Amino acid sequence: MIQFVLMVNRQGQTRLSRYYQPVELTRRAALEADVVRCCLSRRKEQCSFVEYKDFKLVYRQYAALYIVVAVTDAENELSVYELVHNFVEVLDKYFSRVSELDIMFNLDRVHVILDEMIQNGHIVETNKGRILAPLTALDKMADS
Amino acid sequence: MADSRRSAPLSWTNKPAAKMSDVVEKTLTALPSLLSLDSQPGSAKLSSSSKLGNLIRGITELTSKHEEEKLIQRELVSIKEQVSSPNTTMRQMKELMVRAIYCESLGYEASFSYIHAIKLAQQGTALEKRVGYLAVSLFLNENHELLLLLVNTVLKDLQSTNLIEVCMALTVVSQMFPKDMIPAILPLVEEKLNHPKEIIRRKAVLALYKFYLIAPNQVQHIHNKFRKALCDKDPGVMTASLHIYLQLIQENPDGYKDLTASFVTILKQVVGGKLPIDFNYHSVPAPWLQIQLLRILSLLGKNDQNASEIMYEILDESLQRAEMNHNITYAILYECVKCVYTIHPKSDLLEKAAKCIGNFVLSQKINLKYLGLKALTYVVQQDPKLALQHQMTIIECLDHSDLIIKRETVELLFRITNAQNVMVIVDKMLEFLRVSPDDYTTIDLTGKVAELAEKYAPDNEWFIETMNTVFSVGGDMMQPDIPNSFLKLLSEGFDGVEEDRKLRLFAVDSYVSLLRGEPGKLPQRFLQVISWVLGEYSHLMEELEPATVLRLLERLLDMKQTSSETKSWVLMAMTKLCEGGASVAVAQQVSETYISSMDTVLRQRAQELQHLSQDSELRARVLPRDADLEPQEVDSSLSFLDGFVSEALAAGAAPYKPPHQRQEELAQAKALSLEPYGLSLPISMASCSIADRQSPTLLSISSGLSGDSTELSHKGGPTTLKLDGVKRVWGREGYLRESVEEVAQVEVPSPLRSPSQQAGADSSHSQTPTPTPDPEQDKQQLASSLFFGLSSQSPMCLMGKPEPTPNRFRRKTKGQGSSSSATGQTPSPLSSSPSTVDDLLGDDLLDSSIPSEPSVSSSTITLELSQGFTATAHGPCDVEAELADSDVKESNPSPSEDDGLVAADPAPHEDPDRPEDPCLSSHLPAELCEHGHSEITPLCTNQSLELSACHVQKEDSLVFVIFICNSSAIQQIQLELHSEHLEVSCVSDSPEVDVSSHSVTVYQYSLTVKRPSVHVEVAGMVSYQLCDGTPQNLQFSYKLPLTSFIRPLTVSTEEYGTMWLDFCHDTKQNLTLISDGEEPLTATLNVLKRKLQLGVVEVIGMEGILACQLLKDQPCLMHCRVHAGLLAVWLRSPVPDLPDCLIYHCQRALQGD
């Protein structure tokens, strides 16, 4: 089970957060700061999984951006690690050479993409074409 | 693509790796120009001067939290202004929502925008609408009331001709939807399962999955459609349905065994590359789908050899296929290995899986190493030898610089601990605790260390010292059951008086020296343990003067950081110790100080101390030393207070009312205050138990005067911890089992220890010093001590756990507690509220794999699948058996249709004639005759068959009897029963016999209530073949009142009290009283007792409490009180609807006649 997905930059600023378990708004900022601290303090050669409270964090760094996914202990960490990469590949395909700015200015679209991939903490679609289909259809509708 | 991190830049295919960081650098300095140059589809539309652009620029330029707050507050004000303006277009609204999402994701609430998000979803088009839905799903949680406003929008969009809108609606529905509104859209969603577009079908399946998660009952009827989705020609739809199946199979693996072959076939096709190429990820076909299928297979194959055999081949293939060097193949392999070790074992697969784990563990890639350790931890319980194979790697991992690797290794060691290696492993665990002292690890590891120490401790000294470390390190964070079980162990003893004495003596000795050191550094919980042990056992140490101990304890009282709870423990210990001149002086002095304390508990303890220290005779009686653990006689009815009570009553005091009555009156006083009722009681209970907790050794002197009797009755005051009757919470399953076994304690040769161990471990054990500095040798030695005992263990036990080693501390089998399984639920004296952490940990320890769920009872029982019958019925009719006092009348026929699949085994019968109704009763089986039956009523007839039925109320069941009179030569008669309220099961286990022609056959069914309703109904269909082979059927139904299922329930008033508090469904009504000369309450209750079979628990004055159960074991409690000429009835039950149905029957019973 995936608990939440975070995109944070090296400064620790949250760029995107999606929770699949209810977490109160007031607690989120502190939780995110904690999570980021956990991941940023780790060195390159260290494991990409880290224990945090009663769940595990799976994180992956892309340039200055970290994508952190919190999973329950029963989850297969490596498969989530690759899921993150798949997500980035999808973003890359959509934005053709994605950058942190794309993500910031298109927060809604990134969320739409993520919603296609993960629902209720489960991986629901991994086929790139199918993930992007609803969004590209929306874009076409807006253009016409 | 080897290392993940190296792979990262690769993914950005044709652009420099550092692009993103470059962009951020630029952002900070030259954002506007950069934006205008940007040709991205999304950002191009945003001018740099847009509000969103400003916000983003603002955010990226932030340097402090304070600035952020200022910026966001300003932003929120501006958003608020604009959203409520009537001139805002939907397009602007969309931008506003994105801005609000930003604010919320930084942790600032923008609740004013929620309603506008719903409006945007309603009124927007295309992306605007999508953003509206998105904002709703981000802002609101599943229980938010505003979500109701979304229902209409969703409904409209589901019916839209625009597929994109349908898609959006389905997406939001599968994210969140109000449970109660599911019926409103369910038909529409179901319809979408047949949609020509795969994406719609897929999303509909996901929406149904969501419904299943939040309201499983609502989608019960569409399980066959899930099967259709599983067989969908589109792999995406099939994949979506697997989520439902994983969930269903987790809950009831036995229900889906027939699908095993299908899942295997699907996996075969996926692995064999039969899916379209776009499902590949880095040339691996649908890896996440493979993982999902492997998870399902391991659930199906667990403890099932037949199912496992079907999957061996594909598992073998998966293990071989996945040789490609990529993370995702490793992820699949890991799942495969887990599956192989979960299902029924097959040796060559296990060998391959073991090799695979070996590759993982030995890998240079750290992520893989981690996964290898995790897999090893999972399988090592089945196959401890595997740990042995990798012992050197494990030793290396134990010293790994990465904490998570270390942590995983510690976890692995925990699983392979035995009596031989426990000292080394516990030492390693404590060592880890010292480097990683965060709360979760501390709670987790102290629990585990305590468990191991208790299970495998080689000697007293080691045990006490280890527990000392646990208490000091775990401090006030650790699970409360650790000190509890420790004290319990000490007080109950384990094996022989002499051993017990030594252990206690050692504990006393160890604690005295701790108190002489720096007690200020010890956590409160530990001090409480110390106080209790010293109070109880310091007399065992003859050379120790009680006065010395008292002075040591006194020091604790003087410390600033000592909590008042601890102080009360200390005072208690002092009370036990004050003997002889010097100690009495100390005691007097201490009690002087605290007798005027602001804390009432302390004040009471000080009073006790003062009185008891002066009166040694009384003290010896109240606190006998070496008291037997047998519970002392306690007058739980508090009869010694009778005099006091009657005096008080005479003086005008209000009579005692039980808590539920007080609550009821409170509720009546404030007409609408049903809610606080439920809440206020536990609170008052809690406050009572606090006092209890703080007086661990004494019957509280004052409580007899103030408390209420039910509470007090369990406060029996043995002079030691009140442990009897408390369930043994510690010693998890394995331990308790062993504790009963009589296994001789094997003296274990003391294992070799590395130099690092020697410092920490006890010094009393002599051992050969190992001064060699060679690190390699060190490791070898550590390995031999860590893995000691593993090699000598029984050969591979694949499915079971390795042979248990005898425990160091075997409990005396005493009382009911030690034999009952540990539940961890019962509060013991030391515990504060039971912590949830306990449960989590407990589960973790026992089984990290997927839990096997109890099977879900299906609504119908298929004894024999009948073929479809095409011919129509000759004339369905319906019989209604109404009336509270269970006689059956005939009523109008009405058609009923049912497709239940219950076919009964007919009971043989010999009578060749077609008898008349009255004769039917002679066919009633003898064992039923004695119970008396309802009138036998005809169900349906035609020229060849005649069906009648009655029901028999037995004490613990209700038997439904159907008579079939076959007056012609028709054959192959089959009977199916079906009911939405009732659980129908066949009683007669007679072999399947066809109803022979010209005879009467009796069928018996046992009925229990599934869902209460005022009247419950069984519907059925009898199908048969005419002589020429044409199939025919007849339908019927039979109605009976709920009261036929009511039986009296025998409970004591106290049990009644606790049950009352537990039940959550209730109803209240005023009923008419019956007055026929007798005292009205008695008369009324007698009627209820006679007609409805309610059991009267107790009648006090104008009040009565009654109890009954609905078959089977569904209790309902009734409290009634005569009030203003009416009977105020209050019913409570854990079963929804039961109180309402019952009150209806009470009403009928009292009005009727």
Tab-separated table of C-alpha atoms in Angstrom, chain A residues 1 9-11 13-20 22 25-26 28-29 32 42-57 59-66 71-89 91-92 94-120 122-131 133-143, chain B residues 1 4-5 7-8 11-21 23-24 27 31 34-35 38 40-43 45-46 52-53 56 59-60 62 65 94 98 101-102 104-110 114 125-127 130-131 134 137-138 141 162 164 168 171 174-175 198-199 202-203 206 209-210 213 234-237 239 243 278-282 288 291 295 326-328 330-332 334-335 338 366-368 370-371 374 401-405 407-408 440-441 840 848:
chain	number	residue	atom	x	y	z
A	1	MET	CA	0.000	0.000	0.000
A	9	ASN	CA	13.149	19.979	-4.067
A	10	ARG	CA	16.546	20.122	-2.499
A	11	GLN	CA	15.513	23.127	-0.424
A	13	GLN	CA	9.950	22.810	-0.466
A	14	THR	CA	6.995	20.635	-1.299
A	15	ARG	CA	6.102	20.773	-4.971
A	16	LEU	CA	3.369	18.198	-4.921
A	17	SER	CA	1.789	16.040	-2.282
A	18	ARG	CA	-0.862	13.389	-2.586
A	19	TYR	CA	-2.102	11.442	0.427
A	20	TYR	CA	-3.874	8.123	0.177
A	22	PRO	CA	-6.198	10.706	5.749
A	25	LEU	CA	-3.785	19.346	6.984
A	26	THR	CA	-2.211	20.797	10.079
A	28	ARG	CA	1.152	17.569	6.898
A	29	ALA	CA	3.740	20.330	6.855
A	32	GLU	CA	6.697	16.486	5.076
A	42	ARG	CA	21.256	10.362	3.014
A	43	ARG	CA	24.273	9.883	0.860
A	44	LYS	CA	24.238	8.734	-2.736
A	45	GLU	CA	25.602	5.302	-2.068
A	46	GLN	CA	23.070	4.579	0.628
A	47	CYS	CA	19.935	2.543	0.209
A	48	SER	CA	17.022	4.271	-1.525
A	49	PHE	CA	14.674	2.985	1.121
A	50	VAL	CA	14.548	4.359	4.597
A	51	GLU	CA	12.533	3.496	7.610
A	52	TYR	CA	10.271	6.235	8.860
A	53	LYS	CA	8.008	5.575	11.824
A	54	ASP	CA	5.920	2.564	11.018
A	55	PHE	CA	6.353	2.794	7.276
A	56	LYS	CA	9.113	2.887	4.693
A	57	LEU	CA	10.081	5.747	2.432
A	59	TYR	CA	12.872	7.963	-2.675
A	60	ARG	CA	14.529	8.818	-5.936
A	61	GLN	CA	16.362	11.930	-6.928
A	62	TYR	CA	16.081	13.660	-10.282
A	63	ALA	CA	18.385	16.649	-10.515
A	64	ALA	CA	17.226	18.892	-7.698
A	65	LEU	CA	13.899	17.191	-7.297
A	66	TYR	CA	13.192	14.312	-4.955
A	71	VAL	CA	4.725	2.599	1.640
A	72	THR	CA	3.643	0.071	4.224
A	73	ASP	CA	6.051	-2.615	5.302
A	74	ALA	CA	4.381	-5.313	3.217
A	75	GLU	CA	4.985	-3.405	-0.017
A	76	ASN	CA	7.695	-4.372	-2.464
A	77	GLU	CA	10.024	-1.373	-2.201
A	78	LEU	CA	11.878	-2.012	-5.405
A	79	SER	CA	8.701	-2.143	-7.447
A	80	VAL	CA	7.671	1.220	-6.023
A	81	TYR	CA	11.136	2.553	-6.748
A	82	GLU	CA	10.633	1.644	-10.392
A	83	LEU	CA	7.101	3.017	-10.316
A	84	VAL	CA	8.579	6.401	-9.481
A	85	HIS	CA	10.763	6.140	-12.508
A	86	ASN	CA	7.835	5.152	-14.657
A	87	PHE	CA	5.995	8.228	-13.371
A	88	VAL	CA	8.910	10.440	-14.327
A	89	GLU	CA	9.089	8.846	-17.748
A	91	LEU	CA	5.940	13.200	-17.207
A	92	ASP	CA	8.890	13.366	-19.546
A	94	TYR	CA	3.997	14.503	-21.749
A	95	PHE	CA	6.079	17.608	-21.198
A	96	SER	CA	8.815	16.415	-23.552
A	97	ARG	CA	11.844	17.026	-21.321
A	98	VAL	CA	10.163	17.751	-18.044
A	99	SER	CA	11.627	20.243	-15.610
A	100	GLU	CA	10.766	21.288	-12.115
A	101	LEU	CA	9.128	24.376	-13.568
A	102	ASP	CA	6.814	22.282	-15.716
A	103	ILE	CA	5.689	20.537	-12.615
A	104	MET	CA	5.117	23.800	-10.780
A	105	PHE	CA	3.222	25.502	-13.537
A	106	ASN	CA	1.199	22.447	-14.387
A	107	LEU	CA	0.494	21.171	-10.951
A	108	ASP	CA	-3.055	20.265	-11.975
A	109	ARG	CA	-1.882	18.198	-14.929
A	110	VAL	CA	0.741	16.391	-12.903
A	111	HIS	CA	-1.947	15.521	-10.394
A	112	VAL	CA	-4.175	14.238	-13.173
A	113	ILE	CA	-1.356	12.008	-14.389
A	114	LEU	CA	-0.690	10.734	-10.895
A	115	ASP	CA	-4.390	10.034	-10.377
A	116	GLU	CA	-4.343	7.830	-13.430
A	117	MET	CA	-1.447	5.835	-12.015
A	118	ILE	CA	-2.230	5.511	-8.323
A	119	GLN	CA	-5.613	5.299	-6.681
A	120	ASN	CA	-6.406	4.476	-3.073
A	122	HIS	CA	-2.746	1.004	-5.312
A	123	ILE	CA	-0.995	1.044	-8.649
A	124	VAL	CA	-3.812	1.112	-11.167
A	125	GLU	CA	-2.137	1.854	-14.481
A	126	THR	CA	1.442	1.730	-15.709
A	127	ASN	CA	0.989	1.797	-19.467
A	128	LYS	CA	2.307	5.205	-20.525
A	129	GLY	CA	-0.063	5.701	-23.428
A	130	ARG	CA	-3.083	4.843	-21.351
A	131	ILE	CA	-1.985	7.029	-18.465
A	133	ALA	CA	-4.883	9.355	-22.815
A	134	PRO	CA	-7.422	11.241	-20.664
A	135	LEU	CA	-5.160	14.247	-20.249
A	136	THR	CA	-4.286	14.580	-23.919
A	137	ALA	CA	-7.960	14.283	-24.748
A	138	LEU	CA	-8.659	17.155	-22.356
A	139	ASP	CA	-5.926	19.243	-23.946
A	140	LYS	CA	-7.385	18.625	-27.385
A	141	MET	CA	-10.812	19.593	-26.164
A	142	ALA	CA	-9.464	22.841	-24.779
A	143	ASP	CA	-7.646	23.601	-28.018
B	1	MET	CA	20.455	-0.281	-16.884
B	4	SER	CA	19.187	2.979	-10.326
B	5	ARG	CA	20.971	6.146	-9.538
B	7	SER	CA	20.011	5.266	-14.531
B	8	ALA	CA	18.363	8.440	-13.411
B	11	SER	CA	15.756	8.586	-18.345
B	12	TRP	CA	15.911	12.149	-19.476
B	13	THR	CA	16.740	10.629	-22.782
B	14	ASN	CA	18.077	13.330	-24.956
B	15	LYS	CA	18.813	16.136	-22.597
B	16	PRO	CA	21.568	17.031	-20.198
B	17	ALA	CA	21.247	15.475	-16.801
B	18	ALA	CA	21.538	18.662	-14.873
B	19	LYS	CA	18.730	20.415	-16.588
B	20	MET	CA	16.368	20.622	-13.687
B	21	SER	CA	18.847	22.077	-11.288
B	23	VAL	CA	16.299	25.618	-14.285
B	24	VAL	CA	15.885	26.167	-10.613
B	27	THR	CA	14.172	30.561	-11.817
B	31	LEU	CA	12.031	33.731	-14.111
B	34	LEU	CA	12.739	32.054	-18.907
B	35	LEU	CA	9.006	31.664	-18.954
B	38	ASP	CA	9.483	28.317	-22.538
B	40	GLN	CA	5.940	23.907	-23.062
B	41	PRO	CA	2.308	23.214	-23.738
B	42	GLY	CA	1.140	24.068	-20.257
B	43	SER	CA	3.324	26.885	-19.160
B	45	LYS	CA	-0.440	29.652	-21.635
B	46	LEU	CA	0.573	31.308	-18.451
B	52	LEU	CA	-0.409	31.779	-10.501
B	53	GLY	CA	2.911	32.788	-11.966
B	56	ILE	CA	4.982	30.312	-7.944
B	59	ILE	CA	7.158	30.472	-3.451
B	60	THR	CA	10.460	29.740	-5.140
B	62	LEU	CA	10.938	32.196	-0.154
B	65	LYS	CA	8.909	30.196	7.207
B	94	LYS	CA	-9.694	26.919	-12.406
B	98	VAL	CA	-4.782	25.573	-8.510
B	101	ILE	CA	-4.222	23.692	-3.967
B	102	TYR	CA	-0.789	25.267	-3.644
B	104	GLU	CA	-3.138	23.774	1.037
B	105	SER	CA	-0.156	21.726	-0.007
B	106	LEU	CA	1.971	24.143	1.987
B	107	GLY	CA	-0.238	23.442	4.968
B	108	TYR	CA	-2.552	26.452	4.963
B	109	GLU	CA	-6.227	25.718	5.046
B	110	ALA	CA	-8.352	27.172	2.286
B	114	TYR	CA	-14.106	23.844	-1.081
B	125	THR	CA	-15.952	22.142	-19.009
B	126	ALA	CA	-13.043	19.949	-20.012
B	127	LEU	CA	-9.916	20.687	-18.012
B	130	ARG	CA	-11.285	18.038	-14.197
B	131	VAL	CA	-9.514	20.557	-11.979
B	134	LEU	CA	-9.201	17.199	-8.624
B	137	SER	CA	-10.452	15.002	-4.142
B	138	LEU	CA	-7.494	16.884	-2.700
B	141	ASN	CA	-11.758	13.673	3.060
B	162	ASN	CA	-18.995	13.064	-23.628
B	164	ILE	CA	-14.163	12.422	-21.117
B	168	MET	CA	-13.696	12.118	-14.906
B	171	THR	CA	-12.164	8.675	-11.610
B	174	SER	CA	-13.064	5.602	-7.425
B	175	GLN	CA	-11.199	8.088	-5.248
B	198	GLU	CA	-11.853	-0.065	-22.543
B	199	ILE	CA	-11.008	3.013	-20.498
B	202	ARG	CA	-11.572	-0.121	-16.613
B	203	LYS	CA	-12.589	2.896	-14.606
B	206	LEU	CA	-12.011	0.602	-10.261
B	209	TYR	CA	-13.477	-1.738	-6.252
B	210	LYS	CA	-13.798	1.464	-4.270
B	213	LEU	CA	-13.717	-1.194	-0.023
B	234	ASP	CA	-8.659	-5.853	-22.766
B	235	PRO	CA	-5.691	-6.454	-20.458
B	236	GLY	CA	-6.256	-3.095	-18.716
B	237	VAL	CA	-9.732	-4.025	-17.571
B	239	THR	CA	-5.677	-5.734	-14.483
B	243	HIS	CA	-7.463	-5.284	-7.243
B	278	ASP	CA	3.120	-0.802	-24.834
B	279	PHE	CA	2.514	-2.665	-21.588
B	280	ASN	CA	6.239	-3.275	-21.340
B	281	TYR	CA	8.414	-1.352	-18.978
B	282	HIS	CA	12.066	-1.420	-20.000
B	288	TRP	CA	3.440	-4.556	-11.843
B	291	ILE	CA	3.691	-8.735	-9.118
B	295	ARG	CA	0.573	-11.896	-4.693
B	326	HIS	CA	17.193	-4.624	-14.177
B	327	ASN	CA	15.625	-3.435	-10.952
B	328	ILE	CA	12.148	-4.236	-12.086
B	330	TYR	CA	14.471	-8.047	-9.260
B	331	ALA	CA	11.249	-6.658	-7.883
B	332	ILE	CA	9.359	-9.441	-9.664
B	334	TYR	CA	11.410	-10.895	-4.870
B	335	GLU	CA	7.669	-11.382	-5.149
B	338	LYS	CA	7.997	-14.826	-1.392
B	366	ILE	CA	22.519	-1.763	-1.877
B	367	ASN	CA	18.838	-1.682	-2.764
B	368	LEU	CA	19.087	-5.276	-3.810
B	370	TYR	CA	18.159	-4.681	1.346
B	371	LEU	CA	15.537	-6.615	-0.548
B	374	LYS	CA	13.961	-8.603	3.700
B	401	SER	CA	27.089	1.986	7.583
B	402	ASP	CA	23.525	2.292	6.351
B	403	LEU	CA	21.117	2.128	9.247
B	404	ILE	CA	18.313	0.573	7.284
B	405	ILE	CA	20.485	-2.378	6.305
B	407	ARG	CA	17.873	-2.541	11.023
B	408	GLU	CA	16.751	-5.194	8.591
B	440	TYR	CA	9.382	3.744	16.934
B	441	THR	CA	12.555	1.715	16.971
B	840	LEU	CA	0.967	-3.623	15.652
B	848	SER	CA	4.611	-10.740	8.343
